[in-house]
Amino acid sequence: MAHILIDLFSDTTTRPTPGMRKAMMEAAVGDEQRGEDPTVLELEARVAALLGKEKALFLPSTTMANQIAIKLHTQPGDEVILEADSHPVHFEGGGPGLISGVHLRTIPGRRGLFTAEQVREAVRSDLAIHSRSALLWVENTHNMGGGTVWPLDQLLSVCEAGRSLGLKLHLDGARLLNASVASGHPAHVLAEPFDTVSFCLTKGLGAPVGGLLAGSAEEIARARRYKQALGGAMRQAGIIAAAGLYALDHHVDRLAEDHRRARRLADALAKIDGIEIDPSHVETNMVFFRVRHPRFTSKTFLDALKQRGVILSQGRGGSLRAVTHLDVDDAAIDRAVAIIAELLA
Ligand SMILES: Cc1ncc(COP(=O)(O)O)c(C=O)c1O
């Protein structure tokens, strides 16, 4: 393995910065399970306000936030309507079936986005032969769709369609602040139509652990019991909540830098023979592209890059994904481009 390392695998690979570690070291702590950790309580209040919801609940992961949201809004046998490449479809260990006993009714999206018409088509009638359509799910930004940002009018029309058909609405906002920074709409505006919102501290925000679920006081009180049942209640969790507070103070505006670097990477890749990419699809911190080269498949290309110290991940259907984040600067982007160009020359 080469000694340079440019890790574009995901925005989850960041290490806590010295300032963040200091905040963690100095955090006031208490027993989180008993609601006595002051730093956790501060983080929950802060995220609830950010998202314009009554309450938020600190959790070990955003996967747990998503799973609790499904549990909150459904009964076994119900259906969740969501885009076909949404996170729970591929990456949550079968949790919707395991934990909530629900079906996933998937909608084919365009780069992760779908329309109000598709929602109306997906919702079942009341006939007893169908399962009950219970929950509409939106992911913003959409990860596998390409870090795509929902245009506000499309988001509102999809939510309006779901609401008018009696569905509950959940937003997987693991990267909601990327969407907010890219679109200029405040997070609470993007969260407003939804009953509940998942929010992640470990992606672009750069914290080492944690996600939150936000919603009404009643929903979050119920969610707290599911958190306990799933083993998500913690003890002196202020240590990690402090990293989240630090991230909200220091790492939000800088998401624009990640977006700029993703664009820089995409524009440079577009000039390399053997790479297929549409840079106009890069809206936030993700770059998806394909390798069209007689010497490589996407898998062998990934391996060859890894040998040279550049780590990417596999997207859907043979595409490759590079994600920019806190630990990647302009020089790293330029170096990655040079290594990719050299490999394909
Ligand atoms: C869109 C989306 N939702 C949820 C998650 C789950 O987050 P966590 O890793 O905190 O469980 C991820 C993680 O990559 C994600 O991309």
Tab-separated table of C-alpha atoms and ligand atoms in Angstrom:
chain	number	residue	atom	x	y	z
A	1	MET	CA	0.000	0.000	0.000
A	2	ALA	CA	1.298	3.467	-0.889
A	3	HIS	CA	1.935	5.806	2.046
A	4	ILE	CA	-0.176	8.694	0.758
A	5	LEU	CA	-3.780	8.247	1.704
A	6	ILE	CA	-6.614	10.211	0.150
A	7	ASP	CA	-9.732	8.781	1.684
A	8	LEU	CA	-12.755	9.705	-0.429
A	9	PHE	CA	-14.638	6.576	0.650
A	10	SER	CA	-17.258	8.526	2.597
A	11	ASP	CA	-17.755	11.665	4.677
A	12	THR	CA	-17.929	9.307	7.667
A	13	THR	CA	-14.149	8.737	7.660
A	14	THR	CA	-13.244	12.058	9.345
A	15	ARG	CA	-11.242	12.122	12.577
A	16	PRO	CA	-12.251	14.527	15.382
A	17	THR	CA	-10.213	17.744	15.139
A	18	PRO	CA	-8.068	18.963	18.073
A	19	GLY	CA	-10.743	21.578	18.932
A	20	MET	CA	-13.431	18.920	18.906
A	21	ARG	CA	-11.358	16.595	21.100
A	22	LYS	CA	-10.831	19.436	23.577
A	23	ALA	CA	-14.595	20.083	23.723
A	24	MET	CA	-15.131	16.365	24.335
A	25	MET	CA	-12.553	16.292	27.102
A	26	GLU	CA	-14.134	19.232	28.879
A	27	ALA	CA	-17.774	18.144	28.471
A	28	ALA	CA	-20.066	18.166	31.503
A	29	VAL	CA	-21.596	14.683	31.780
A	30	GLY	CA	-24.315	12.766	33.649
A	31	ASP	CA	-26.385	9.623	33.218
A	32	GLU	CA	-27.924	9.963	29.755
A	33	GLN	CA	-30.316	7.066	30.234
A	34	ARG	CA	-31.888	8.905	33.177
A	35	GLY	CA	-32.051	12.186	31.234
A	36	GLU	CA	-29.323	13.713	33.398
A	37	ASP	CA	-26.525	14.419	30.950
A	38	PRO	CA	-26.451	18.214	30.532
A	39	THR	CA	-24.445	18.156	27.305
A	40	VAL	CA	-26.806	15.647	25.693
A	41	LEU	CA	-29.785	17.758	26.783
A	42	GLU	CA	-28.141	20.837	25.281
A	43	LEU	CA	-27.487	19.042	21.992
A	44	GLU	CA	-31.064	17.728	21.834
A	45	ALA	CA	-32.477	21.222	22.401
A	46	ARG	CA	-30.109	22.690	19.831
A	47	VAL	CA	-31.002	20.170	17.110
A	48	ALA	CA	-34.743	20.422	17.844
A	49	ALA	CA	-34.505	24.205	17.354
A	50	LEU	CA	-32.366	23.833	14.223
A	51	LEU	CA	-34.969	21.535	12.677
A	52	GLY	CA	-37.990	23.473	13.969
A	53	LYS	CA	-39.352	20.514	15.949
A	54	GLU	CA	-40.535	20.332	19.578
A	55	LYS	CA	-38.016	17.731	20.705
A	56	ALA	CA	-35.012	15.733	19.543
A	57	LEU	CA	-33.505	12.513	20.880
A	58	PHE	CA	-29.774	11.739	20.835
A	59	LEU	CA	-28.977	8.260	19.479
A	60	PRO	CA	-25.839	6.234	18.765
A	61	SER	CA	-26.470	6.320	15.009
A	62	THR	CA	-28.710	7.688	12.291
A	63	THR	CA	-29.590	4.119	11.345
A	64	MET	CA	-31.189	3.831	14.772
A	65	ALA	CA	-32.988	7.158	14.228
A	66	ASN	CA	-34.375	5.836	10.937
A	67	GLN	CA	-35.438	2.526	12.437
A	68	ILE	CA	-37.178	4.203	15.366
A	69	ALA	CA	-38.966	6.519	12.920
A	70	ILE	CA	-40.337	3.519	11.020
A	71	LYS	CA	-41.423	1.923	14.297
A	72	LEU	CA	-43.142	5.138	15.407
A	73	HIS	CA	-45.232	5.545	12.280
A	74	THR	CA	-46.179	1.988	11.319
A	75	GLN	CA	-47.794	-1.253	12.474
A	76	PRO	CA	-46.514	-4.696	11.377
A	77	GLY	CA	-47.764	-5.427	7.864
A	78	ASP	CA	-47.830	-1.747	6.830
A	79	GLU	CA	-45.934	-0.324	3.885
A	80	VAL	CA	-43.297	2.385	3.797
A	81	ILE	CA	-43.142	4.234	0.478
A	82	LEU	CA	-39.636	5.327	-0.405
A	83	GLU	CA	-37.222	5.760	-3.292
A	84	ALA	CA	-35.587	2.527	-4.460
A	85	ASP	CA	-32.044	3.495	-3.427
A	86	SER	CA	-32.916	5.020	-0.059
A	87	HIS	CA	-30.646	4.153	2.848
A	88	PRO	CA	-32.998	1.673	4.610
A	89	VAL	CA	-33.433	-0.278	1.370
A	90	HIS	CA	-29.729	-1.149	1.105
A	91	PHE	CA	-27.836	-0.345	4.261
A	92	GLU	CA	-29.830	-0.875	7.433
A	93	GLY	CA	-29.408	-4.620	7.869
A	94	GLY	CA	-33.002	-5.494	7.024
A	95	GLY	CA	-34.114	-3.408	10.008
A	96	PRO	CA	-37.530	-2.423	8.629
A	97	GLY	CA	-38.542	-6.098	8.441
A	98	LEU	CA	-36.680	-7.169	11.556
A	99	ILE	CA	-37.764	-4.371	13.878
A	100	SER	CA	-41.062	-3.081	12.511
A	101	GLY	CA	-42.330	-5.952	10.342
A	102	VAL	CA	-43.062	-3.609	7.431
A	103	HIS	CA	-42.879	-3.862	3.648
A	104	LEU	CA	-40.811	-1.406	1.682
A	105	ARG	CA	-42.670	-0.214	-1.415
A	106	THR	CA	-40.003	1.369	-3.558
A	107	ILE	CA	-40.428	4.129	-6.120
A	108	PRO	CA	-37.853	4.368	-8.936
A	109	GLY	CA	-36.401	7.856	-8.612
A	110	ARG	CA	-34.427	10.166	-10.852
A	111	ARG	CA	-31.160	10.602	-8.992
A	112	GLY	CA	-33.068	9.800	-5.795
A	113	LEU	CA	-35.965	12.185	-6.394
A	114	PHE	CA	-39.554	11.283	-7.242
A	115	THR	CA	-42.774	13.134	-7.963
A	116	ALA	CA	-46.152	13.669	-6.308
A	117	GLU	CA	-47.690	11.640	-9.135
A	118	GLN	CA	-45.449	8.662	-8.265
A	119	VAL	CA	-46.550	8.939	-4.633
A	120	ARG	CA	-50.214	8.900	-5.656
A	121	GLU	CA	-49.574	5.820	-7.821
A	122	ALA	CA	-47.729	3.995	-5.028
A	123	VAL	CA	-50.308	4.524	-2.284
A	124	ARG	CA	-52.593	1.501	-1.923
A	125	SER	CA	-56.374	1.574	-1.876
A	126	ASP	CA	-58.183	0.530	1.292
A	127	LEU	CA	-58.953	-2.963	-0.081
A	128	ALA	CA	-58.129	-5.689	2.412
A	129	ILE	CA	-55.951	-7.534	-0.123
A	130	HIS	CA	-53.338	-4.749	0.164
A	131	SER	CA	-51.028	-3.820	2.948
A	132	ARG	CA	-51.708	-0.392	4.443
A	133	SER	CA	-49.659	2.515	3.103
A	134	ALA	CA	-48.489	4.180	6.302
A	135	LEU	CA	-45.343	6.215	5.819
A	136	LEU	CA	-43.762	8.314	3.074
A	137	TRP	CA	-39.975	8.603	3.255
A	138	VAL	CA	-37.738	11.265	1.714
A	139	GLU	CA	-33.918	11.348	1.800
A	140	ASN	CA	-32.337	14.832	1.466
A	141	THR	CA	-29.619	14.961	0.266
A	142	HIS	CA	-30.081	11.636	-1.462
A	143	ASN	CA	-26.908	9.625	-1.005
A	144	MET	CA	-27.057	6.969	-3.736
A	145	GLY	CA	-28.843	9.430	-6.038
A	146	GLY	CA	-25.599	11.451	-6.080
A	147	GLY	CA	-25.824	13.749	-3.049
A	148	THR	CA	-28.882	15.228	-4.746
A	149	VAL	CA	-30.733	18.175	-3.209
A	150	TRP	CA	-34.529	18.181	-3.401
A	151	PRO	CA	-35.822	21.385	-5.040
A	152	LEU	CA	-38.129	22.949	-2.451
A	153	ASP	CA	-41.216	23.015	-4.677
A	154	GLN	CA	-40.834	19.313	-5.557
A	155	LEU	CA	-40.280	18.454	-1.888
A	156	LEU	CA	-43.423	20.349	-0.882
A	157	SER	CA	-45.568	18.800	-3.613
A	158	VAL	CA	-44.454	15.254	-2.736
A	159	CYS	CA	-45.171	15.896	0.948
A	160	GLU	CA	-48.523	17.446	0.156
A	161	ALA	CA	-49.454	14.360	-1.904
A	162	GLY	CA	-48.443	12.031	0.939
A	163	ARG	CA	-50.204	14.084	3.592
A	164	SER	CA	-53.448	14.345	1.626
A	165	LEU	CA	-53.467	10.540	1.256
A	166	GLY	CA	-53.174	10.091	5.015
A	167	LEU	CA	-49.483	9.103	5.194
A	168	LYS	CA	-47.066	10.038	7.951
A	169	LEU	CA	-43.943	11.770	6.628
A	170	HIS	CA	-40.341	11.085	7.579
A	171	LEU	CA	-37.228	12.883	6.358
A	172	ASP	CA	-33.897	11.058	6.395
A	173	GLY	CA	-31.843	14.193	6.848
A	174	ALA	CA	-28.517	12.484	7.478
A	175	ARG	CA	-27.069	15.177	5.189
A	176	LEU	CA	-29.775	17.812	5.611
A	177	LEU	CA	-27.216	20.531	6.316
A	178	ASN	CA	-25.517	19.773	2.998
A	179	ALA	CA	-28.913	20.336	1.360
A	180	SER	CA	-29.421	23.505	3.376
A	181	VAL	CA	-25.998	24.966	2.585
A	182	ALA	CA	-26.298	24.054	-1.108
A	183	SER	CA	-29.845	25.375	-1.555
A	184	GLY	CA	-29.727	28.333	0.822
A	185	HIS	CA	-32.926	27.153	2.539
A	186	PRO	CA	-32.681	26.921	6.347
A	187	ALA	CA	-32.821	23.377	7.730
A	188	HIS	CA	-36.121	24.049	9.505
A	189	VAL	CA	-37.736	25.017	6.197
A	190	LEU	CA	-36.605	21.746	4.590
A	191	ALA	CA	-37.791	19.831	7.689
A	192	GLU	CA	-41.112	21.655	8.108
A	193	PRO	CA	-43.458	19.316	6.152
A	194	PHE	CA	-42.262	16.192	7.987
A	195	ASP	CA	-43.503	14.585	11.180
A	196	THR	CA	-40.052	13.315	12.075
A	197	VAL	CA	-36.508	13.990	10.889
A	198	SER	CA	-33.294	11.951	11.235
A	199	PHE	CA	-30.149	14.019	11.565
A	200	CYS	CA	-26.521	12.844	11.532
A	201	LEU	CA	-23.460	14.208	13.306
A	202	THR	CA	-20.877	11.884	11.765
A	203	LYS	CA	-21.079	12.785	8.076
A	204	GLY	CA	-20.058	16.243	6.848
A	205	LEU	CA	-20.240	17.571	10.404
A	206	GLY	CA	-17.245	15.442	11.337
A	207	ALA	CA	-18.265	14.174	14.797
A	208	PRO	CA	-17.167	10.644	15.734
A	209	VAL	CA	-20.520	9.227	16.935
A	210	GLY	CA	-24.209	9.932	16.846
A	211	GLY	CA	-27.449	10.909	15.211
A	212	LEU	CA	-30.713	12.412	16.386
A	213	LEU	CA	-34.390	11.937	15.732
A	214	ALA	CA	-36.554	15.072	15.928
A	215	GLY	CA	-40.338	15.350	16.062
A	216	SER	CA	-43.237	16.282	18.342
A	217	ALA	CA	-42.929	15.881	22.120
A	218	GLU	CA	-45.337	12.950	21.973
A	219	GLU	CA	-43.388	11.163	19.217
A	220	ILE	CA	-40.058	11.686	20.918
A	221	ALA	CA	-41.430	10.372	24.224
A	222	ARG	CA	-42.453	7.171	22.410
A	223	ALA	CA	-39.127	7.104	20.573
A	224	ARG	CA	-37.291	7.157	23.909
A	225	ARG	CA	-38.847	3.819	24.831
A	226	TYR	CA	-37.781	2.278	21.490
A	227	LYS	CA	-34.295	3.675	22.033
A	228	GLN	CA	-34.158	1.860	25.361
A	229	ALA	CA	-35.515	-1.352	23.815
A	230	LEU	CA	-32.902	-1.275	21.049
A	231	GLY	CA	-30.082	-0.747	23.532
A	232	GLY	CA	-29.487	2.811	22.425
A	233	ALA	CA	-29.676	4.463	25.853
A	234	MET	CA	-26.230	5.530	27.029
A	235	ARG	CA	-24.531	6.704	30.211
A	236	GLN	CA	-22.006	9.599	30.216
A	237	ALA	CA	-22.766	10.366	26.581
A	238	GLY	CA	-21.985	14.072	26.989
A	239	ILE	CA	-18.471	13.127	25.868
A	240	ILE	CA	-19.792	12.421	22.377
A	241	ALA	CA	-22.631	14.964	22.411
A	242	ALA	CA	-19.982	17.645	22.991
A	243	ALA	CA	-18.465	16.723	19.625
A	244	GLY	CA	-21.873	17.287	18.027
A	245	LEU	CA	-22.248	20.714	19.636
A	246	TYR	CA	-18.746	21.625	18.528
A	247	ALA	CA	-19.558	20.491	14.990
A	248	LEU	CA	-22.699	22.640	14.901
A	249	ASP	CA	-20.631	25.641	15.978
A	250	HIS	CA	-17.676	25.091	13.648
A	251	HIS	CA	-18.436	22.721	10.786
A	252	VAL	CA	-21.655	23.874	9.157
A	253	ASP	CA	-20.642	26.809	6.957
A	254	ARG	CA	-17.556	24.933	5.806
A	255	LEU	CA	-19.759	22.305	4.087
A	256	ALA	CA	-19.692	24.755	1.158
A	257	GLU	CA	-15.955	23.974	0.838
A	258	ASP	CA	-16.720	20.257	0.528
A	259	HIS	CA	-19.232	21.083	-2.208
A	260	ARG	CA	-16.727	23.269	-4.031
A	261	ARG	CA	-14.089	20.512	-3.857
A	262	ALA	CA	-16.522	17.890	-5.142
A	263	ARG	CA	-17.183	20.154	-8.124
A	264	ARG	CA	-13.459	20.682	-8.636
A	265	LEU	CA	-12.966	16.914	-8.634
A	266	ALA	CA	-15.851	16.351	-11.071
A	267	ASP	CA	-14.660	19.051	-13.485
A	268	ALA	CA	-11.157	17.553	-13.506
A	269	LEU	CA	-12.430	13.987	-13.950
A	270	ALA	CA	-14.554	15.120	-16.901
A	271	LYS	CA	-11.329	15.960	-18.763
A	272	ILE	CA	-9.858	12.456	-18.387
A	273	ASP	CA	-10.349	9.942	-21.223
A	274	GLY	CA	-11.988	6.793	-19.906
A	275	ILE	CA	-14.123	8.583	-17.281
A	276	GLU	CA	-17.821	9.090	-17.824
A	277	ILE	CA	-19.280	11.821	-15.660
A	278	ASP	CA	-21.783	14.661	-15.778
A	279	PRO	CA	-20.337	17.356	-13.491
A	280	SER	CA	-23.669	19.181	-13.482
A	281	HIS	CA	-25.015	16.318	-11.346
A	282	VAL	CA	-22.649	17.240	-8.533
A	283	GLU	CA	-24.763	19.313	-6.156
A	284	THR	CA	-23.120	18.692	-2.781
A	285	ASN	CA	-20.172	16.602	-1.567
A	286	MET	CA	-20.578	13.476	-3.709
A	287	VAL	CA	-19.132	12.645	-7.085
A	288	PHE	CA	-20.379	9.590	-8.975
A	289	PHE	CA	-18.711	8.480	-12.195
A	290	ARG	CA	-18.005	5.442	-14.343
A	291	VAL	CA	-14.784	4.062	-15.737
A	292	ARG	CA	-14.935	3.034	-19.410
A	293	HIS	CA	-11.566	1.506	-20.061
A	294	PRO	CA	-10.494	-1.799	-21.665
A	295	ARG	CA	-8.050	-2.542	-18.828
A	296	PHE	CA	-10.427	-1.998	-15.916
A	297	THR	CA	-13.740	-2.988	-14.440
A	298	SER	CA	-15.034	-0.725	-11.661
A	299	LYS	CA	-13.780	-3.282	-9.126
A	300	THR	CA	-10.244	-3.599	-10.524
A	301	PHE	CA	-10.052	0.177	-10.885
A	302	LEU	CA	-11.000	0.615	-7.209
A	303	ASP	CA	-8.324	-1.893	-6.220
A	304	ALA	CA	-5.660	-0.245	-8.386
A	305	LEU	CA	-6.468	3.161	-6.901
A	306	LYS	CA	-6.312	1.747	-3.405
A	307	GLN	CA	-2.814	0.419	-4.153
A	308	ARG	CA	-1.885	4.009	-4.964
A	309	GLY	CA	-3.457	5.412	-1.780
A	310	VAL	CA	-6.760	6.720	-3.154
A	311	ILE	CA	-9.851	5.180	-1.624
A	312	LEU	CA	-13.242	5.430	-3.337
A	313	SER	CA	-16.390	3.354	-2.905
A	314	GLN	CA	-18.742	1.520	-5.202
A	315	GLY	CA	-21.994	3.232	-6.216
A	316	ARG	CA	-25.025	1.569	-7.793
A	317	GLY	CA	-24.795	-0.277	-11.107
A	318	GLY	CA	-21.010	-0.249	-11.477
A	319	SER	CA	-20.517	3.447	-10.744
A	320	LEU	CA	-17.838	4.743	-8.396
A	321	ARG	CA	-18.346	7.272	-5.624
A	322	ALA	CA	-15.960	9.860	-4.201
A	323	VAL	CA	-17.060	11.931	-1.202
A	324	THR	CA	-15.386	15.131	-0.005
A	325	HIS	CA	-15.183	16.011	3.688
A	326	LEU	CA	-13.319	17.767	6.470
A	327	ASP	CA	-10.125	15.757	6.027
A	328	VAL	CA	-9.737	16.399	2.279
A	329	ASP	CA	-8.161	19.632	1.019
A	330	ASP	CA	-7.578	21.037	-2.479
A	331	ALA	CA	-4.132	19.449	-2.703
A	332	ALA	CA	-5.618	16.018	-1.958
A	333	ILE	CA	-8.211	16.493	-4.687
A	334	ASP	CA	-5.552	17.495	-7.216
A	335	ARG	CA	-3.367	14.550	-6.200
A	336	ALA	CA	-6.294	12.115	-6.531
A	337	VAL	CA	-7.052	13.475	-10.012
A	338	ALA	CA	-3.396	13.077	-11.039
A	339	ILE	CA	-3.333	9.465	-9.805
A	340	ILE	CA	-6.578	8.628	-11.629
A	341	ALA	CA	-5.324	10.245	-14.850
A	342	GLU	CA	-2.015	8.347	-14.607
A	343	LEU	CA	-3.798	5.053	-14.119
A	344	LEU	CA	-6.012	5.562	-17.178
A	345	ALA	CA	-3.264	7.006	-19.417
B	1	LIG	C1	-28.817	8.860	3.849
B	1	LIG	C2	-28.310	8.137	5.061
B	1	LIG	N1	-29.142	7.854	6.058
B	1	LIG	C3	-28.738	7.227	7.163
B	1	LIG	C4	-27.423	6.850	7.326
B	1	LIG	C5	-27.031	6.092	8.558
B	1	LIG	O1	-26.140	6.792	9.372
B	1	LIG	P1	-25.281	6.061	10.509
B	1	LIG	O2	-24.015	5.657	9.849
B	1	LIG	O3	-25.104	7.140	11.550
B	1	LIG	O4	-26.069	4.926	11.038
B	1	LIG	C6	-26.503	7.122	6.309
B	1	LIG	C7	-25.090	6.695	6.453
B	1	LIG	O5	-24.309	6.714	5.546
B	1	LIG	C8	-26.960	7.765	5.134
B	1	LIG	O6	-26.140	8.018	4.105
